[in-house]
CSV table of C-alpha atoms in Angstrom, one decimal:
chain,number,residue,atom,x,y,z
K,1,UNK,CA,30.7,8.0,28.3
K,2,UNK,CA,30.9,4.2,28.7
K,3,UNK,CA,27.2,4.1,29.7
K,4,UNK,CA,26.2,6.2,26.7
K,5,UNK,CA,28.1,3.9,24.4
K,6,UNK,CA,26.4,0.9,25.9
K,7,UNK,CA,23.0,2.5,25.7
K,8,UNK,CA,23.6,3.6,22.1
K,9,UNK,CA,24.6,0.0,21.2
K,10,UNK,CA,21.5,-1.5,22.8
K,11,UNK,CA,19.3,1.0,21.0
K,12,UNK,CA,21.0,0.3,17.7
K,13,UNK,CA,20.5,-3.4,18.1
K,14,UNK,CA,16.8,-3.0,18.7
K,15,UNK,CA,16.4,-0.7,15.8
K,16,UNK,CA,18.4,-3.0,13.5
K,17,UNK,CA,16.2,-5.9,14.4
K,18,UNK,CA,13.0,-4.0,13.4
K,19,UNK,CA,14.5,-2.7,10.2
K,20,UNK,CA,15.8,-6.1,9.2
K,21,UNK,CA,12.4,-7.7,9.5
K,22,UNK,CA,11.1,-5.3,6.9
K,23,UNK,CA,14.2,-5.2,4.7
K,24,UNK,CA,14.5,-8.9,4.4
K,25,UNK,CA,11.0,-9.3,3.2
K,26,UNK,CA,11.6,-6.5,0.6
K,27,UNK,CA,14.8,-8.1,-0.6
K,28,UNK,CA,13.2,-11.6,-0.8
K,29,UNK,CA,10.3,-10.2,-2.9
K,30,UNK,CA,12.7,-8.4,-5.2
K,31,UNK,CA,15.0,-11.4,-5.5
K,32,UNK,CA,12.2,-13.6,-6.8
K,33,UNK,CA,9.6,-11.3,-8.4
K,34,UNK,CA,12.1,-8.6,-9.6
K,35,UNK,CA,9.8,-5.9,-8.4
K,36,UNK,CA,10.7,-3.1,-5.9
K,37,UNK,CA,7.5,-3.0,-3.9
K,38,UNK,CA,7.0,0.5,-2.6
K,39,UNK,CA,3.8,-0.7,-0.9
K,40,UNK,CA,5.9,-2.9,1.4
K,41,UNK,CA,6.0,0.1,3.9
K,42,UNK,CA,2.2,0.0,4.1
K,43,UNK,CA,2.3,-3.7,5.1
K,44,UNK,CA,4.6,-2.7,7.9
K,45,UNK,CA,2.2,0.0,9.0
K,46,UNK,CA,-0.9,-2.1,8.8
K,47,UNK,CA,0.8,-4.9,10.8
K,48,UNK,CA,1.7,-2.4,13.5
K,49,UNK,CA,-1.8,-0.9,13.7
K,50,UNK,CA,-3.5,-4.3,13.7
K,51,UNK,CA,-1.1,-5.6,16.4
K,52,UNK,CA,-1.9,-2.6,18.6
K,53,UNK,CA,-5.6,-3.1,18.1
K,54,UNK,CA,-5.5,-6.8,19.0
K,55,UNK,CA,-3.3,-6.1,22.1
K,56,UNK,CA,-5.8,-3.5,23.2
K,57,UNK,CA,-8.8,-5.8,22.6
K,58,UNK,CA,-7.3,-8.8,24.4
K,59,UNK,CA,-6.3,-6.9,27.6
K,60,UNK,CA,-4.4,-9.9,28.9
K,61,UNK,CA,-0.6,-9.2,29.2
K,62,UNK,CA,0.7,-12.7,28.3
K,63,UNK,CA,-1.7,-12.9,25.3
K,64,UNK,CA,-0.3,-9.7,23.9
K,65,UNK,CA,2.8,-11.5,22.5
K,66,UNK,CA,0.5,-13.9,20.6
K,67,UNK,CA,-1.4,-10.9,19.3
K,68,UNK,CA,1.7,-9.6,17.6
K,69,UNK,CA,2.2,-12.9,15.7
K,70,UNK,CA,-1.5,-13.2,14.9
K,71,UNK,CA,-1.5,-9.7,13.4
K,72,UNK,CA,1.6,-10.4,11.2
K,73,UNK,CA,0.1,-13.7,10.0
K,74,UNK,CA,-3.3,-12.1,9.2
K,75,UNK,CA,-1.7,-9.4,7.1
K,76,UNK,CA,0.5,-11.8,5.3
K,77,UNK,CA,-2.1,-14.4,4.6
K,78,UNK,CA,-4.9,-12.0,3.6
K,79,UNK,CA,-3.2,-9.0,2.0
K,80,UNK,CA,-0.3,-10.9,0.5
K,81,UNK,CA,-2.2,-13.1,-1.9
K,82,UNK,CA,-4.7,-10.3,-2.6
K,83,UNK,CA,-2.0,-7.9,-3.7
K,84,UNK,CA,0.0,-10.5,-5.6
K,85,UNK,CA,-2.8,-12.1,-7.5
K,86,UNK,CA,-5.0,-9.1,-7.9
K,87,UNK,CA,-2.3,-6.6,-8.9
K,88,UNK,CA,1.3,-7.6,-9.2
K,89,UNK,CA,0.6,-10.6,-11.4
K,90,UNK,CA,-0.6,-8.2,-14.1
K,91,UNK,CA,2.6,-6.2,-14.3
K,92,UNK,CA,5.4,-8.7,-14.0
K,93,UNK,CA,6.4,-8.3,-17.7
K,94,UNK,CA,5.9,-4.5,-17.7
K,95,UNK,CA,8.6,-1.8,-17.6
K,96,UNK,CA,10.2,-1.3,-14.1
K,97,UNK,CA,9.1,2.3,-14.1
K,98,UNK,CA,5.4,1.2,-14.5
K,99,UNK,CA,5.9,-1.3,-11.7
K,100,UNK,CA,7.2,1.4,-9.4
K,101,UNK,CA,4.3,3.6,-10.2
K,102,UNK,CA,1.7,0.9,-9.6
K,103,UNK,CA,3.2,-0.1,-6.3
K,104,UNK,CA,3.5,3.6,-5.3
K,105,UNK,CA,-0.2,4.0,-6.1
K,106,UNK,CA,-1.0,1.0,-4.0
K,107,UNK,CA,1.0,2.5,-1.2
K,108,UNK,CA,-1.0,5.7,-1.3
K,109,UNK,CA,-4.3,3.8,-1.3
K,110,UNK,CA,-3.3,1.7,1.7
K,111,UNK,CA,-2.1,4.9,3.5
K,112,UNK,CA,-5.6,6.3,3.1
K,113,UNK,CA,-7.1,3.0,4.2
K,114,UNK,CA,-5.1,3.2,7.4
K,115,UNK,CA,-6.4,6.6,8.1
K,116,UNK,CA,-10.0,5.5,7.3
K,117,UNK,CA,-9.8,2.5,9.7
K,118,UNK,CA,-7.6,3.8,12.5
K,119,UNK,CA,-7.9,7.6,12.2
K,120,UNK,CA,-5.1,10.0,12.6
K,121,UNK,CA,-4.7,10.1,16.3
K,122,UNK,CA,-1.6,8.4,17.8
K,123,UNK,CA,-2.1,4.8,18.9
K,124,UNK,CA,0.1,3.2,21.5
K,125,UNK,CA,-0.2,-0.2,23.3
K,126,UNK,CA,2.9,-1.3,25.3
K,127,UNK,CA,1.5,-4.3,27.1
K,128,UNK,CA,4.1,-6.7,25.6
K,129,UNK,CA,6.9,-4.4,26.8
K,130,UNK,CA,5.5,-4.2,30.3
K,131,UNK,CA,4.8,-7.9,30.5
K,132,UNK,CA,8.5,-8.9,29.8
K,133,UNK,CA,9.8,-6.3,32.3
K,134,UNK,CA,13.3,-4.9,32.4
K,135,UNK,CA,16.8,-6.3,32.7
K,136,UNK,CA,20.0,-4.7,34.0
K,137,UNK,CA,23.0,-4.5,31.6
K,138,UNK,CA,26.2,-2.8,32.8
K,139,UNK,CA,24.3,-0.7,35.3
K,140,UNK,CA,21.6,0.3,32.8
K,141,UNK,CA,18.0,-1.0,33.1
K,142,UNK,CA,16.8,-1.9,29.6
K,143,UNK,CA,13.5,-3.5,28.5
K,144,UNK,CA,13.7,-7.2,27.9
K,145,UNK,CA,11.5,-6.8,24.9
K,146,UNK,CA,14.0,-4.6,23.1
K,147,UNK,CA,17.1,-6.3,24.4
K,148,UNK,CA,16.1,-9.9,23.9
K,149,UNK,CA,12.9,-10.4,22.1
K,150,UNK,CA,13.4,-8.1,19.1
K,151,UNK,CA,17.0,-9.3,18.2
K,152,UNK,CA,15.9,-12.9,19.0
K,153,UNK,CA,13.0,-12.8,16.6
K,154,UNK,CA,15.1,-11.2,13.9
K,155,UNK,CA,17.9,-13.8,14.3
K,156,UNK,CA,15.4,-16.7,14.3
K,157,UNK,CA,13.7,-15.3,11.1
K,158,UNK,CA,17.1,-15.0,9.4
K,159,UNK,CA,18.1,-18.6,10.3
K,160,UNK,CA,14.7,-20.0,9.4
K,161,UNK,CA,14.6,-18.2,6.1
K,162,UNK,CA,18.1,-19.4,5.1
K,163,UNK,CA,17.3,-22.9,6.2
K,164,UNK,CA,14.0,-22.9,4.2
K,165,UNK,CA,15.6,-21.6,1.0
K,166,UNK,CA,18.6,-23.9,1.1
K,167,UNK,CA,17.4,-27.1,2.8
K,168,UNK,CA,13.9,-27.6,1.7
K,169,UNK,CA,12.5,-28.7,-1.7
K,170,UNK,CA,10.1,-25.8,-1.8
K,171,UNK,CA,12.8,-23.3,-0.9
K,172,UNK,CA,15.1,-24.7,-3.6
K,173,UNK,CA,12.2,-24.3,-6.0
K,174,UNK,CA,12.1,-20.6,-5.1
K,175,UNK,CA,15.8,-20.3,-5.6
K,176,UNK,CA,15.5,-22.0,-9.0
K,177,UNK,CA,12.9,-19.5,-10.2
K,178,UNK,CA,15.1,-16.7,-8.9
K,179,UNK,CA,18.0,-17.8,-11.0
K,180,UNK,CA,16.1,-18.5,-14.2
K,181,UNK,CA,12.3,-18.5,-14.5
K,182,UNK,CA,12.2,-19.9,-18.0
K,183,UNK,CA,14.4,-22.9,-17.3
K,184,UNK,CA,12.5,-23.5,-14.0
K,185,UNK,CA,9.2,-23.5,-15.9
K,186,UNK,CA,10.6,-25.8,-18.5
K,187,UNK,CA,11.3,-28.5,-15.9
K,188,UNK,CA,7.7,-28.2,-14.5
K,189,UNK,CA,8.0,-25.6,-11.8
K,190,UNK,CA,4.9,-23.4,-11.4
K,191,UNK,CA,6.3,-19.9,-11.2
K,192,UNK,CA,2.9,-18.4,-10.4
K,193,UNK,CA,2.7,-20.5,-7.3
K,194,UNK,CA,6.3,-19.6,-6.3
K,195,UNK,CA,5.6,-15.9,-6.8
K,196,UNK,CA,2.4,-16.1,-4.7
K,197,UNK,CA,4.2,-17.9,-1.8
K,198,UNK,CA,7.2,-15.6,-1.9
K,199,UNK,CA,5.1,-12.5,-1.8
K,200,UNK,CA,3.0,-13.9,1.1
K,201,UNK,CA,6.1,-14.6,3.1
K,202,UNK,CA,7.5,-11.1,2.3
K,203,UNK,CA,4.3,-9.5,3.4
K,204,UNK,CA,4.2,-11.5,6.6
K,205,UNK,CA,7.8,-10.4,7.4
K,206,UNK,CA,7.0,-6.8,6.8
K,207,UNK,CA,3.9,-7.0,9.0
K,208,UNK,CA,5.9,-8.8,11.7
K,209,UNK,CA,8.3,-5.9,11.6
K,210,UNK,CA,5.4,-3.5,12.2
K,211,UNK,CA,3.9,-5.7,14.9
K,212,UNK,CA,7.2,-5.9,16.8
K,213,UNK,CA,7.7,-2.1,16.5
K,214,UNK,CA,4.1,-1.3,17.7
K,215,UNK,CA,4.7,-1.7,21.5
K,216,UNK,CA,7.8,0.6,21.4
K,217,UNK,CA,6.5,3.6,19.6
K,218,UNK,CA,3.3,5.7,19.0
K,219,UNK,CA,1.7,4.8,15.7
K,220,UNK,CA,0.9,7.8,13.5
K,221,UNK,CA,0.1,8.2,9.8
K,222,UNK,CA,3.4,8.1,7.8
K,223,UNK,CA,5.3,5.4,9.7
K,224,UNK,CA,5.2,3.3,6.6
K,225,UNK,CA,7.0,6.0,4.6
K,226,UNK,CA,9.9,6.2,7.1
K,227,UNK,CA,10.4,2.4,7.2
K,228,UNK,CA,10.2,1.8,3.4
K,229,UNK,CA,12.8,4.5,2.8
K,230,UNK,CA,15.1,3.0,5.4
K,231,UNK,CA,14.6,-0.5,4.1
K,232,UNK,CA,15.5,0.6,0.6
K,233,UNK,CA,18.7,2.1,2.0
K,234,UNK,CA,19.5,-1.3,3.7
K,235,UNK,CA,18.9,-3.4,0.6
K,236,UNK,CA,20.7,-1.0,-1.7
K,237,UNK,CA,23.7,-1.0,0.6
K,238,UNK,CA,23.7,-4.8,1.0
K,239,UNK,CA,23.0,-5.6,-2.6
K,240,UNK,CA,19.6,-6.4,-4.0
K,241,UNK,CA,18.4,-9.9,-3.2
K,242,UNK,CA,21.0,-10.6,-0.5
K,243,UNK,CA,19.3,-11.9,2.6
K,244,UNK,CA,22.4,-12.3,4.9
K,245,UNK,CA,23.7,-9.0,3.6
K,246,UNK,CA,20.5,-7.3,4.6
K,247,UNK,CA,21.1,-8.5,8.2
K,248,UNK,CA,24.6,-7.1,8.3
K,249,UNK,CA,23.7,-3.8,6.7
K,250,UNK,CA,20.6,-3.4,9.0
K,251,UNK,CA,22.9,-3.8,12.0
K,252,UNK,CA,25.4,-1.2,10.6
K,253,UNK,CA,22.6,1.3,9.8
K,254,UNK,CA,20.9,0.7,13.1
K,255,UNK,CA,24.0,1.2,15.1
K,256,UNK,CA,25.0,4.2,13.0
K,257,UNK,CA,21.7,5.9,13.6
K,258,UNK,CA,21.7,5.2,17.3
K,259,UNK,CA,25.2,6.5,17.9
K,260,UNK,CA,24.3,9.6,15.9
K,261,UNK,CA,21.3,10.2,18.2
K,262,UNK,CA,23.6,10.3,21.2
K,263,UNK,CA,26.7,11.9,19.9
K,264,UNK,CA,25.7,13.9,16.7
K,265,UNK,CA,21.9,14.4,16.6
K,266,UNK,CA,22.0,16.6,13.6
K,267,UNK,CA,23.3,13.6,11.5
K,268,UNK,CA,20.8,11.0,12.8
K,269,UNK,CA,18.5,11.3,9.7
K,270,UNK,CA,21.2,11.2,7.1
K,271,UNK,CA,23.6,8.6,8.5
K,272,UNK,CA,21.9,5.6,6.7
K,273,UNK,CA,22.1,7.4,3.4
K,274,UNK,CA,25.7,8.5,4.0
K,275,UNK,CA,26.6,4.9,4.6
K,276,UNK,CA,24.7,3.9,1.5
K,277,UNK,CA,26.4,6.5,-0.7
K,278,UNK,CA,29.8,5.6,0.7
K,279,UNK,CA,29.3,1.9,-0.1
K,280,UNK,CA,27.8,2.4,-3.6
K,281,UNK,CA,30.6,4.7,-4.6
K,282,UNK,CA,33.1,1.9,-4.0
K,283,UNK,CA,30.9,-1.1,-4.7
K,284,UNK,CA,28.0,-0.2,-7.1
K,285,UNK,CA,26.3,-3.6,-6.6
K,286,UNK,CA,26.3,-3.2,-2.8
K,287,UNK,CA,28.5,-4.8,-0.1
K,288,UNK,CA,27.4,-8.3,-0.8
K,289,UNK,CA,26.1,-7.8,-4.4
K,290,UNK,CA,27.7,-9.0,-7.6
K,291,UNK,CA,27.4,-7.8,-11.2
K,292,UNK,CA,24.9,-9.8,-13.1
K,293,UNK,CA,25.1,-10.8,-16.8
K,294,UNK,CA,21.8,-10.0,-18.5
K,295,UNK,CA,20.5,-11.7,-21.6
K,296,UNK,CA,19.4,-9.5,-24.4
């Protein structure tokens, strides 16, 4: 029983790290742009597919880790500005329902693009996992990639993002636009530039989540759907726009799903949503959310 508990905890930690990378990008985009981007799941999937492709092309184990970072940056830098300037900039002032429909349409288009480029056959490249080897924890041999690298990257991303937003001028500019765009523009802040930068960062984080997940699972069409639904559960439970809250909630949901796999497999799929419903019934704004006063 003790070994099963330990194994479930380790699996949950690795899962939470992957989910957090996607959810934090989604909550950052919503906090600034006020758009729930359904296509965020496609950025995760494209990051995963591109990472696997680069790892396979390089064929050098130690370079495979750099390939993961390169794939995430490529998706963020290329697709991020393209989507934000070419599409989202046109719907910022539209109804939320229209925004959801537009991003959902983009999600469907990108799903078909994935199938066109990579096909429908499973794709799997585990060179980064094999390169880092395994480590013994409490009598269990576990991959160093999942035990150390995934949580380490997630934690570093959280700390870097918090530091950036709170300690740098550009980060404080983003926070200012988040709180009140009209006032920020009145004092000379270019909100268009802030939106572009924010969405690019969010896209890169989603792609990084996909790149990190790629060596641990077979990539098949539809992986973006699973991740975006799970990410929505994380940010709804934490509270929209709450970065630190997303980390805590991702950990709770990751551990919940993992323990369900080992001790109640029939509940594994619904555990994240049971947690979300339980929290929202008590705190409608989320665990770390607060009620906002809206101007009319």
